[in-house]
XYZ file of C-alpha atoms in Angstrom:
568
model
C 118.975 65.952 -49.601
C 122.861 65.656 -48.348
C 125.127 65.585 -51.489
C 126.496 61.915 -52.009
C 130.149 61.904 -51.299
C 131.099 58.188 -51.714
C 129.463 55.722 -53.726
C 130.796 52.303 -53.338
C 129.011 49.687 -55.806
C 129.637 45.816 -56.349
C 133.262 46.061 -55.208
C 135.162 43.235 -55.107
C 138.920 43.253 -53.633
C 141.830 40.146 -53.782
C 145.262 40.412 -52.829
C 148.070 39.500 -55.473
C 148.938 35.832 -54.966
C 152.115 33.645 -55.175
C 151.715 32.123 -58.638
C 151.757 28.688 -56.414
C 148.951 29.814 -54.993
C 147.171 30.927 -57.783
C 147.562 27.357 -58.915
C 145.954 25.909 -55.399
C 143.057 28.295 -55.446
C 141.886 27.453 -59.795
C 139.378 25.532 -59.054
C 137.993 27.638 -56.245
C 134.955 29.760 -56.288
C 135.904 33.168 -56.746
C 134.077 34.294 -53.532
C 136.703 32.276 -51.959
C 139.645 34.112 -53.180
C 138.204 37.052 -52.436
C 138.807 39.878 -49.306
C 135.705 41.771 -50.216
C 132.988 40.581 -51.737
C 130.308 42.116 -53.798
C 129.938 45.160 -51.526
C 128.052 48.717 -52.203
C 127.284 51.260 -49.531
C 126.833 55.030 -49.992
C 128.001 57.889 -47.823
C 126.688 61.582 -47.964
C 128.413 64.795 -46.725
C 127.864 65.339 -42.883
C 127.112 61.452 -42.534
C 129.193 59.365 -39.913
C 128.545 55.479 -40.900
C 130.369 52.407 -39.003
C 131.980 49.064 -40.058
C 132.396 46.521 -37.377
C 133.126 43.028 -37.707
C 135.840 40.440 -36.458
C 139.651 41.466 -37.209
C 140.196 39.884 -40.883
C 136.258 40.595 -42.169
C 137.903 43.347 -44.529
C 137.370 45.958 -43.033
C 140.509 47.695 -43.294
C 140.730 46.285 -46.911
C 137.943 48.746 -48.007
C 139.432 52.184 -46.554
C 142.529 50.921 -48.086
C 140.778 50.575 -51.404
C 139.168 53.496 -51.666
C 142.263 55.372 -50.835
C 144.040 53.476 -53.599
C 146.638 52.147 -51.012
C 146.304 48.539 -51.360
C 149.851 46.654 -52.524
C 150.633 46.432 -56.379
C 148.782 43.840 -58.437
C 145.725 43.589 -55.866
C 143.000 43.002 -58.159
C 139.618 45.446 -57.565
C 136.203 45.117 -59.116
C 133.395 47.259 -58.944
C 133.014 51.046 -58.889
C 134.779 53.765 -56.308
C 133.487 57.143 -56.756
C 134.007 60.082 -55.110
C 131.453 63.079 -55.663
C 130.787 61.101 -59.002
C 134.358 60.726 -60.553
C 135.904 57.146 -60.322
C 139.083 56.516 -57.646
C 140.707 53.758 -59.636
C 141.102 55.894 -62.175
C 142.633 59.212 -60.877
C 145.974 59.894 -61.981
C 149.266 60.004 -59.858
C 149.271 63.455 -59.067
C 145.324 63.271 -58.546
C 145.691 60.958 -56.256
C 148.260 62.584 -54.379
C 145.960 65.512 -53.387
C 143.125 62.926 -53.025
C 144.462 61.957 -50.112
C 145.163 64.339 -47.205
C 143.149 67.070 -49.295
C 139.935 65.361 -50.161
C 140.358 62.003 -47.808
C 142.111 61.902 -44.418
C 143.183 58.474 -43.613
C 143.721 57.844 -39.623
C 145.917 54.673 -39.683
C 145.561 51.767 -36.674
C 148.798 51.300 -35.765
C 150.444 54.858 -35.085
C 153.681 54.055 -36.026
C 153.180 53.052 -39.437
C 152.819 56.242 -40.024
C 155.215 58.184 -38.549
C 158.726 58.697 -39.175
C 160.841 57.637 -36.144
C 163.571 60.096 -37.564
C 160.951 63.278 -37.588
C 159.856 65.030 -34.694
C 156.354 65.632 -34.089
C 156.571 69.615 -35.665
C 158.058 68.182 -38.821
C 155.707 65.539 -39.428
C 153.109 68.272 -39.823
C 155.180 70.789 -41.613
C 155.976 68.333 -44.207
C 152.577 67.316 -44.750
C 151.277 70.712 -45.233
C 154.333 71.672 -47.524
C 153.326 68.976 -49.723
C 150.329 70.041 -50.057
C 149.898 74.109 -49.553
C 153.411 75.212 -50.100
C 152.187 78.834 -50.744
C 151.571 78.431 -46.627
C 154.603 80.687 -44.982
C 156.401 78.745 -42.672
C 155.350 80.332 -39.462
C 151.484 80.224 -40.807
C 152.261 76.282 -41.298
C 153.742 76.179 -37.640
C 150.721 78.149 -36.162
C 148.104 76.271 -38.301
C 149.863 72.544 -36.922
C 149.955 73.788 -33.401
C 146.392 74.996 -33.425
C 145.614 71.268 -34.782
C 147.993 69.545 -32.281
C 146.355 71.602 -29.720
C 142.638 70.507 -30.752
C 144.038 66.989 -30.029
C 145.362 68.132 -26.582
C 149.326 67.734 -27.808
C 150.678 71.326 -26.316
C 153.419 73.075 -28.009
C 156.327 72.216 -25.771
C 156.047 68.693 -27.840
C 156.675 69.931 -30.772
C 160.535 69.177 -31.325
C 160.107 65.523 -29.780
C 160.308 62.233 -31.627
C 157.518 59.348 -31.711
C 159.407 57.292 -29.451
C 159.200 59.890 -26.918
C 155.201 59.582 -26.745
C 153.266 56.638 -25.074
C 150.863 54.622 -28.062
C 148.042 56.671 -27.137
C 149.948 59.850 -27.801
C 150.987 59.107 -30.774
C 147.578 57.999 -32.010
C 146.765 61.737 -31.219
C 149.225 62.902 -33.555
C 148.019 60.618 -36.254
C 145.049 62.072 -36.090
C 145.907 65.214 -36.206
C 148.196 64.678 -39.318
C 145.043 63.649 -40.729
C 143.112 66.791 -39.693
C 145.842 69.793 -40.920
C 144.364 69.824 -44.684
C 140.556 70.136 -43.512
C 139.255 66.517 -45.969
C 136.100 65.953 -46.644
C 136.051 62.477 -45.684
C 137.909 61.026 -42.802
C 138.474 57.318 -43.199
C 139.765 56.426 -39.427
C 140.653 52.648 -38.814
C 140.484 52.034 -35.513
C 141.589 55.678 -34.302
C 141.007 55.774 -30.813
C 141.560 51.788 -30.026
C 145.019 52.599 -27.824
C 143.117 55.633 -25.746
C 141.840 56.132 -23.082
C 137.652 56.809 -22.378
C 137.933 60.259 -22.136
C 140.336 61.111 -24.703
C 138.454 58.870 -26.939
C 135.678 60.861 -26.107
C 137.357 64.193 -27.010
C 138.478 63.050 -30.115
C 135.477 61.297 -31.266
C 132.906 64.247 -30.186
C 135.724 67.103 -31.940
C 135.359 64.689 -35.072
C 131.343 64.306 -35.206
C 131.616 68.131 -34.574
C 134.066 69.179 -37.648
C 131.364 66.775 -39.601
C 128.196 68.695 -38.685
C 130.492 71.811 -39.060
C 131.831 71.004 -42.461
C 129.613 68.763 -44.144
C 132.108 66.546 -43.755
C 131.668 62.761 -44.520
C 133.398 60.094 -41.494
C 133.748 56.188 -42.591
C 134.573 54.570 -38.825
C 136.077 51.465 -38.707
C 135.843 50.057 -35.202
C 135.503 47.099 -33.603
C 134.110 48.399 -30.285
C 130.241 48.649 -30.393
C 129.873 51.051 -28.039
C 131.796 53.085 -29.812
C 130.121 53.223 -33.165
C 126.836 52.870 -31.636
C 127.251 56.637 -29.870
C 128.946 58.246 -32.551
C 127.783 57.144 -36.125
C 124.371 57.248 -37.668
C 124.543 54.047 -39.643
C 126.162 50.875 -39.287
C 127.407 47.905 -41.698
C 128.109 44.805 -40.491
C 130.893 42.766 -42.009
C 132.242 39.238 -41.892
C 134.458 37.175 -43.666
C 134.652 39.820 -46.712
C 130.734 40.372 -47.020
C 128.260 42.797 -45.384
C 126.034 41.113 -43.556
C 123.611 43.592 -42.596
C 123.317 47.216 -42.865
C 121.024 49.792 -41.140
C 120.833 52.665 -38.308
C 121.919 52.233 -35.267
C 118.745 51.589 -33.560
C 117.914 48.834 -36.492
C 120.887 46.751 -35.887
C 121.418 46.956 -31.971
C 117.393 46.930 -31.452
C 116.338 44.152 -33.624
C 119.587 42.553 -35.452
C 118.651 40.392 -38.714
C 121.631 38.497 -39.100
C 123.014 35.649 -36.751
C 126.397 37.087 -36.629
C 125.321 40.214 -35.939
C 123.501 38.534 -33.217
C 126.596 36.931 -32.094
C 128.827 40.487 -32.177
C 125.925 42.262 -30.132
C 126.001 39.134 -27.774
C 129.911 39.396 -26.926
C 129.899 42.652 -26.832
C 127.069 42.987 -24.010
C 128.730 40.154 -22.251
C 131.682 41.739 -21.508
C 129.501 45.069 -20.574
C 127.565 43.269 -17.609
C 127.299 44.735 -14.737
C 128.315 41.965 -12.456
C 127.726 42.016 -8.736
C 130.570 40.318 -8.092
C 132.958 40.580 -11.524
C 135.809 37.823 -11.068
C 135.326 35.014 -8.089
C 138.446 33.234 -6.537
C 139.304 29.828 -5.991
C 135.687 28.885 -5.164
C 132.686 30.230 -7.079
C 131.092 30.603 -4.405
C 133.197 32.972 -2.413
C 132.707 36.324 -2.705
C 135.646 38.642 -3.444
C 135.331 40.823 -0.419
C 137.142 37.218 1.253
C 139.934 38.293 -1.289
C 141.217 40.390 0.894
C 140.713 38.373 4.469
C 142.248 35.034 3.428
C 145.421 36.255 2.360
C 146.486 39.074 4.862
C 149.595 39.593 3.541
C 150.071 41.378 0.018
C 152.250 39.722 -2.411
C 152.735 42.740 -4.026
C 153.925 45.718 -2.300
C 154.536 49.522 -4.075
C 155.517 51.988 -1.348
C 155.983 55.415 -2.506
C 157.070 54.279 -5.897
C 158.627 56.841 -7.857
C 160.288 57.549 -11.633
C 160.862 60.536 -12.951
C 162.233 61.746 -16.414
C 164.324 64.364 -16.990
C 164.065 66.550 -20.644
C 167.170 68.294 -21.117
C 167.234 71.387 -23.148
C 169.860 71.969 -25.775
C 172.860 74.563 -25.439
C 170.533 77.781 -28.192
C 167.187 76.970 -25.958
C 169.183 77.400 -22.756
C 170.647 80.572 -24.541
C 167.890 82.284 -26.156
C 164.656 81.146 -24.574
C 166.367 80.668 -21.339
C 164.161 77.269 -21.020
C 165.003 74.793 -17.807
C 165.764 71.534 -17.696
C 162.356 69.419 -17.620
C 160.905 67.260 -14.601
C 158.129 64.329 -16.102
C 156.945 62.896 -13.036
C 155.560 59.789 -14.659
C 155.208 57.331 -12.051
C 155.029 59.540 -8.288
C 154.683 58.138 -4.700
C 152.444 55.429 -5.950
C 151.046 53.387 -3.056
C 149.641 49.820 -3.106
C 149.156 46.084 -2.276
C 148.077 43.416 -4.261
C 146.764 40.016 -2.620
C 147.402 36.592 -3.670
C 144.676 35.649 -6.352
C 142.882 39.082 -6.698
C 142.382 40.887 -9.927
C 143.597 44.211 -9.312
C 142.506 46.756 -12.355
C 145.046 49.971 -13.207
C 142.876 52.406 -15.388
C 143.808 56.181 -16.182
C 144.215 57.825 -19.975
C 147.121 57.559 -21.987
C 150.444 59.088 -20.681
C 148.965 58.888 -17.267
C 151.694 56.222 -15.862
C 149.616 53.114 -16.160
C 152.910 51.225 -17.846
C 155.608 52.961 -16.730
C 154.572 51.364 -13.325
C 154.105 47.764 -14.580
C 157.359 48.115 -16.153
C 159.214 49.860 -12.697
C 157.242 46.717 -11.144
C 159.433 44.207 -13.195
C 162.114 46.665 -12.806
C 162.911 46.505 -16.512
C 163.247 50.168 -15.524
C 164.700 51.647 -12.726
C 163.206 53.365 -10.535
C 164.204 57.209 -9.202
C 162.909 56.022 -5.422
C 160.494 53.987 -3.620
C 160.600 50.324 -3.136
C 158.771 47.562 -4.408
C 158.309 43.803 -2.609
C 157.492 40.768 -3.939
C 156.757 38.195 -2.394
C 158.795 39.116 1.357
C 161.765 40.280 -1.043
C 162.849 43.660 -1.970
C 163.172 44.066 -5.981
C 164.830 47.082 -5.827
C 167.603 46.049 -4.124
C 168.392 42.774 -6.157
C 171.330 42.514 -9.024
C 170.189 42.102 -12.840
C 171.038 38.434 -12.175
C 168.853 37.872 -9.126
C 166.070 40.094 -11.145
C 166.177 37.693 -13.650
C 165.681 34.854 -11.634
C 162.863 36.120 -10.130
C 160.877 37.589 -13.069
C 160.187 33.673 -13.266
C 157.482 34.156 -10.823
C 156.701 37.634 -12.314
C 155.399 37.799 -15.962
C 153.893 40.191 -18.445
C 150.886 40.000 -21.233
C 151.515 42.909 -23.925
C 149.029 44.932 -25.047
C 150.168 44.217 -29.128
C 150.380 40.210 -29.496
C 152.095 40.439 -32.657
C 154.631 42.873 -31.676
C 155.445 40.886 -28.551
C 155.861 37.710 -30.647
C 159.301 37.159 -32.590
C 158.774 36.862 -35.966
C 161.211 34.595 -37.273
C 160.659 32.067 -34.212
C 157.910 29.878 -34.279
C 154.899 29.389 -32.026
C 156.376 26.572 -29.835
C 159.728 28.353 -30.072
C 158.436 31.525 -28.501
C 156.295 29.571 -25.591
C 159.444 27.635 -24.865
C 161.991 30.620 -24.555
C 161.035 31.178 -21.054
C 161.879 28.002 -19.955
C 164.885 27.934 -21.890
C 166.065 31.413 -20.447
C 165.486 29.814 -16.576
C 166.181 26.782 -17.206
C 163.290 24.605 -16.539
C 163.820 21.409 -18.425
C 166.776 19.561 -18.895
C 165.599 17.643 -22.273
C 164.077 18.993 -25.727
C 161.631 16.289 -25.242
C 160.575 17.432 -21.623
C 160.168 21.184 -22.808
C 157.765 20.638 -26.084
C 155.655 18.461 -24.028
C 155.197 21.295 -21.526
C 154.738 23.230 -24.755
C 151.882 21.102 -26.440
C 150.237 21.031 -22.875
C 149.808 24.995 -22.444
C 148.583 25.541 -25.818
C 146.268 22.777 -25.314
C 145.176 24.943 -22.302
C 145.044 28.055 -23.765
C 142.655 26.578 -26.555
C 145.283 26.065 -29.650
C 144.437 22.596 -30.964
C 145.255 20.208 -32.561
C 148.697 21.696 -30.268
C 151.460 19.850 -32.543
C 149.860 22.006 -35.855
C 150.386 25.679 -33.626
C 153.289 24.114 -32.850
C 155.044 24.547 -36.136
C 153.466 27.830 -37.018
C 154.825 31.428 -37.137
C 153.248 34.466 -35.742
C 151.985 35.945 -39.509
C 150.099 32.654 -40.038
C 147.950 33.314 -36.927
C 145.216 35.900 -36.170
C 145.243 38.578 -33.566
C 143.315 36.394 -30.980
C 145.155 33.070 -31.767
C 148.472 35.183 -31.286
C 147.140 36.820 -27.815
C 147.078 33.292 -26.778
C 150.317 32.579 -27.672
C 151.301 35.375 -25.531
C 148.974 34.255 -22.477
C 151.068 31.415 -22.923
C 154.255 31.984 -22.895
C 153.605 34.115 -19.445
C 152.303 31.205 -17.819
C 154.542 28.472 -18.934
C 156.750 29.192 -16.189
C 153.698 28.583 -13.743
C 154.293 32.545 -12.343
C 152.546 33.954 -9.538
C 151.663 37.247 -10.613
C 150.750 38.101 -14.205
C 151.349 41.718 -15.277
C 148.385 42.404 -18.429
C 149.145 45.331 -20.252
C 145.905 46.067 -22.450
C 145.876 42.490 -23.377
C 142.611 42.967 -24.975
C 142.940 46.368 -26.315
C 143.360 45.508 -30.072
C 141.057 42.580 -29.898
C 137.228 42.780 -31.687
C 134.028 41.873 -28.855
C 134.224 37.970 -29.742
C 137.815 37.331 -29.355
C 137.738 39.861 -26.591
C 135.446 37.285 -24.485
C 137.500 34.619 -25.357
C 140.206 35.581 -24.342
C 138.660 36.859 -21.267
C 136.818 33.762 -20.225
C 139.823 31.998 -21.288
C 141.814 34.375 -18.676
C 139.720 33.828 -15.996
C 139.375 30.261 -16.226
C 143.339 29.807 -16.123
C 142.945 32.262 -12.710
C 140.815 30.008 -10.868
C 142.610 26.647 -11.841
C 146.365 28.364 -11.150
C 145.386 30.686 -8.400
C 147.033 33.579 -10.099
C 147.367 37.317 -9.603
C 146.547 40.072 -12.002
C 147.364 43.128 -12.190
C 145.152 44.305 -15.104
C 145.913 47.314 -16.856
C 143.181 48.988 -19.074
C 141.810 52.372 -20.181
C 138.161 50.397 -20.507
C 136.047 51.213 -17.351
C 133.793 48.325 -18.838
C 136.618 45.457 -19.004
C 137.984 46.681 -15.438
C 134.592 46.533 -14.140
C 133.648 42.762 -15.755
C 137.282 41.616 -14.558
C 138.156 43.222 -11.753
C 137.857 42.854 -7.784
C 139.578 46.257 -6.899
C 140.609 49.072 -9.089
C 143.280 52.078 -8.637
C 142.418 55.086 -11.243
C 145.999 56.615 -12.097
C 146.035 60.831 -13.324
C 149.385 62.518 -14.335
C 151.619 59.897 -12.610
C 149.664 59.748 -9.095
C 147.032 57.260 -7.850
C 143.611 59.552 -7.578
C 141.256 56.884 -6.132
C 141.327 53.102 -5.256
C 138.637 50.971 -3.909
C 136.667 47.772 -4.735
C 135.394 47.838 -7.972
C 131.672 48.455 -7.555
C 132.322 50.998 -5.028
C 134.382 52.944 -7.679
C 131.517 52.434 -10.525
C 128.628 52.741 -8.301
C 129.969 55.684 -5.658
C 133.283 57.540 -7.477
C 134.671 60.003 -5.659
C 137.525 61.786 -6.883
C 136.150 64.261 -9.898
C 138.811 62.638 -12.278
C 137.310 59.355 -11.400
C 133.630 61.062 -12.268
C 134.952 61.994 -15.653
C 136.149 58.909 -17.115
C 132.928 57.301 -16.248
C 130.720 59.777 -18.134
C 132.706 59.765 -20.943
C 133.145 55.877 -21.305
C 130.443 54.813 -24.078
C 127.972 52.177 -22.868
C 126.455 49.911 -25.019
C 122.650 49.071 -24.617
C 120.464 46.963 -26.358
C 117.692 49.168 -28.133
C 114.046 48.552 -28.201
C-alpha cells in the first residue's frame, strides 16, 4: 500500500474581509462566506490526482492552503497534513524548507514568480542557495542547467531576463524552479496552460515520469480535461468551493454522477468535435471551400515577411569566449493570404513566431523586411500617423483579458477608448450608447450595471468579453486573436467561442486565430498555417492538415495533443 503523503480532511478556507463586509455577510450561512467548503481528499506517494472546475471553484485556493501561502488573516478549518504532521502548524523556518524541499509549487501566471531584475541563471542559483548552500557554486550551476535542460531551456539562456522569453518560455522556467530541490509533491496550477501541445506533452510525461521514478506525489490543477484525463489517475471535481464528485478517470468521464460534471464533460467535448466543416460563412449553408472562390482577392497579404533579433554580446564574452553577435530569426520569409470572412488558424509551440507575426502584422513592431498589405494598401510603408488610422479596421484580442484591461478604467471606459482614440463620436451621449449596445452583444447584461464596473469585479470570461468588445467597437475588418481562449476553463471556453462565431457571421469578419490547441484550431478554423522556429512548415485547409499532415513537425504536434473521449 503507497504511503499517504497528503491528507486533507474537512477543510474549510475564507478570505479576510473588510470589516464592512463582515457586517453584510452576519446573517449569512457560513457556506456562503466560504472559498472552500468542507473538503477532504487524500494523496499517496507516486499518485497524480486532478482538480478541474470553472475559474473561481477554489481550486487554486487549496494548493495555496496547503502551501500556507494564502494572505494574512484568511481563516482555515479543518486538518492539512503532510506524511502525518499538521501544515498550519509548522513553524517559520519549517515552512520555509516545506516548500521547494518537500512541496514544489508551479505558479499560473509565470511572472508572479519571477524577478524581472534576475536573469534566468540567478533565479535558480538563488533558490538552491537558500536551500543547499553547502552546494559549490559551479555544482549549483551544473545541477540548474541539467534542470533547465530537462525543460528544453539550453544554456546559452542562462544570463537572460524574463522579459526576454515568450509566456510559454517562461512557464518552462517556472517549472523548472520548481523541480531543482527534487519535492515530493508537486502542486502545479495550471502549468502548461500558455504551451504549446507538444511541449505540454514533454513536460507533463517528464513529470508523471519523476513521479513513478520517485514516489513522488503530483496535485494537478487544470482546467483542460484532456489534459488531466491522460495524465492523472484520479480526478475531483470542484465548483463553487465544494467537490462535487470524485473518482478515477474512467468513473467520472465514463459515467459522471453529478450534473455539473455533466455539464464540464459536455463543453469540453463540444469544443473537441470533429466537424466536417468547423466555422461556416455568411450563410450556413455554404461550405467553406466557397471561402476562398467568392472573395478572390486576399485582404490580407504577408509576402516574405521577415524580423529578426539581434543578441549582442558584452565587451569580457567577446574577449574571453570569443562569442558572436546573435541572429533570432523569429518571424522569416513568412508567406500568406487571408480572405475576407475566413477563419485562418496560426498554431506552432511557444517561441515559434506565432505573435511576433500578429504583432509585425499591426506593425506595432517593425519589421527587418518583407511587406505586408491590407486591404490594397501597403502597411509597411505608412507613417505612425497613417498606422494609426488604419489599425481602426485592424484589431487585436489578447490572450490575458485581465492584463489587456486597464485597471483603474472602468468597463465602459475601456470599450469606449477606441472610439475616443479615432474619433468616432462627436457626443458622450452618442459613444455610451454604442457602448451599452456591444456589451449587450457580447452577452453583458443588464449593459448599464457592466457599465460601471472595473476589471477586478469581473471574472476571466466576463473580462474576455470585454476585450472581444472593445476590438469590435470600431466595427474592424480583420480581428487579430491571440490565444483568446487560452486561460479560459471548457464552459467559458464555448462561450466565448459560440459567442465569437456568432459575431463572425452577423459582421462578416476576419480572423486570424492564433492558438497552440490543434483541437480549438480544428473546431474554429477554415484553413490553418503550422509555424516552427520562425518559418511556416505547412498550410492547408483545416481537415486536410488533421486528416492528411504532411510535414513531420506537423505529425508531431498532432500525436502529442491530448484528446478527450468519452469512456465506456
Amino acid at each position: 500500500m503507497p504511503q499517504t503523503l497528503l491528507d486533507v480532511r474537512n477543510l474549510w478556507v475564507s478570505y479576510p474581509q473588510s470589516s464592512s463586509r463582515q457586517q453584510a455577510v452576519k446573517a449569512i450561512d457560513k457556506a456562503d462566506t466560504y472559498a472552500i467548503e468542507d473538503v477532504s481528499f487524500q494523496l499517496a506517494a507516486g499518485e497524480k490526482i486532478g482538480f478541474v472546475g470553472e475559474s473561481g471553484c477554489g481550486k487554486s485556493t487549496l494548493g495555496k492552503a496547503i502551501m500556507r501561502l494564502l494572505p494574512p488573516q484568511s481563516r482555515i478549518e479543518g486538518q492539512i497534513l503532510f506524511e502525518g504532521q499538521s501544515v498550519p502548524d509548522l513553524n517559520p523556518e519549517a515552512i520555509q524548507r516545506f516548500r521547494g524541499e518537500t512541496v514544489g509549487l508551479i505558479f499560473q501566471d509565470p511572472m508572479t514568480r519571477l524577478d524581472p531584475l534576475m536573469t534566468i541563471g540567478n533565479h535558480c542559483l538563488e533558490t538552491l542557495q537558500a536551500h543547499e548552500p553547502r552546494l559549490t557554486k559551479q555544482q549549483a550551476k551544473q545541477r540548474a542547467l541539467d534542470t533547465l535542460a530537462a525543460v528544453k531551456i539550453t544554456a546559452d539562456r542562462w544570463h537572460q531576463y524574463p522579459h526576454e522569453f515568450s509566456g510559454g518560455m517562461r512557464q518552462r522556467v517556472a517549472i523548472a524552479l520548481a523541480l531543482l530541490l527534487n519535492p515530493k509533491l508537486i502542486i502545479a496550477d495550471e502549468p502548461t496552460t500558455s504551451l504549446d501541445v507538444r511541449v505540454s506533452a514533454e513536460i507533463l510525461q517528464e513529470l508523471t515520469r519523476l513521479c513513478a521514478e520517485r514516489q513522488m506525489g503530483l496535485l494537478l490543477i487544470s482546467h483542460d480535461l484532456a489534459t488531466i484525463a491522460t495524465y492523472c489517475d484520479r480526478i475531483v471535481v470542484m465548483n463553487k468551493g465544494r467537490k462535487e464528485e470524485e473518482g478515477t478517470v474512467e468513473q467520472i468521464f465514463g459515467n459522471p454522477q453529478a450534473l455539473y460534471t455533466q455539464t464540464l464533460l459536455r463543453a469540453a467535448l463540444h469544443i473537441q468535435a470533429d466537424r466536417e466543416q468547423p466555422a461556416k460563412v455568411d450563410d450556413p449553408d455554404v461550405e467553406n471551400s466557397s471561402v476562398l472562390t467568392k472573395q478572390q482577392v486576399p485582404i490580407l497579404t504577408v509576402d516574405r515577411l521577415q524580423k529578426y533579433y539581434t543578441i549582442e554580446t558584452s565587451f569580457l564574452q567577446r574577449l574571453f569566449t570569443k562569442a558572436q553577435t546573435k541572429i533570432v530569426k523569429a518571424v522569416d520569409n513568412i508567406q500568406l493570404e487571408l480572405y475576407e470572412g475566413e477563419i485562418f488558424g496560426l498554431v506552432g509551440e511557444s517561441g515559434c513566431g506565432k505573435s511576433t507575426l500578429s504583432r509585425t502584422i499591426l506593425q506595432l513592431i517593425p519589421a527587418t523586411g518583407g511587406t505586408v498589405t491590407f486591404a490594397g494598401e501597403e502597411l509597411t510603408r505608412l507613417s505612425p500617423a497613417e498606422m494609426r488610422a488604419k489599425r481602426r479596421d485592424m484589431q487585436m484580442i489578447f490572450q490575458d483579458p485581465s492584463a489587456s484591461l486597464n485597471p483603474m478604467m472602468t468597463v465602459g471606459e475601456s470599450i469606449a477608448d477606441p472610439l475616443n482614440i479615432h474619433q468616432l463620436n462627436a457626443t458622450p451621449a452618442a459613444t455610451r450608447a454604442q457602448v451599452l449596445a456591444m456589451l449587450e452583444r457580447v452577452g453583458l447584461n443588464p449593459a448599464p450595471e457592466y457599465f460601471d464596473r472595473y476589471p477586478r469585479q469581473l471574472s476571466g470570461g466576463q473580462q474576455q468579453r470585454v476585450g472581444i468588445a472593445r476590438a469590435l467597437i470600431t466595427k474592424p475588418k480583420l480581428v487579430i486573436c491571440d490565444e483568446p481562449v487560452s486561460m479560459l476553463d471548457a464552459t467559458i471556453q464555448s462561450e466565448v467561442l459560440d459567442l465569437m462565431l456568432e459575431l463572425k457571421r452577423q459582421d462578416n469578419l476576419t480572423y486570424l486565430f492564433i492558438t497552440h490547441d490543434l483541437w480549438l484550431a480544428r473546431f474554429l478554423c477554415d484553413r490553418i498555417a503550422v509555424m516552427n522556429r520562425g518559418q511556416i512548415v505547412e498550410m492547408g485547409p483545416t481537415q486536410a492538415i488533421f486528416s492528411n499532415p504532411q510535414h513531420p513537425y506537423t505529425q508531431e504536434l498532432l500525436a502529442a495533443a491530448p484528446l478527450l473521449r468519452k469512456q465506456g
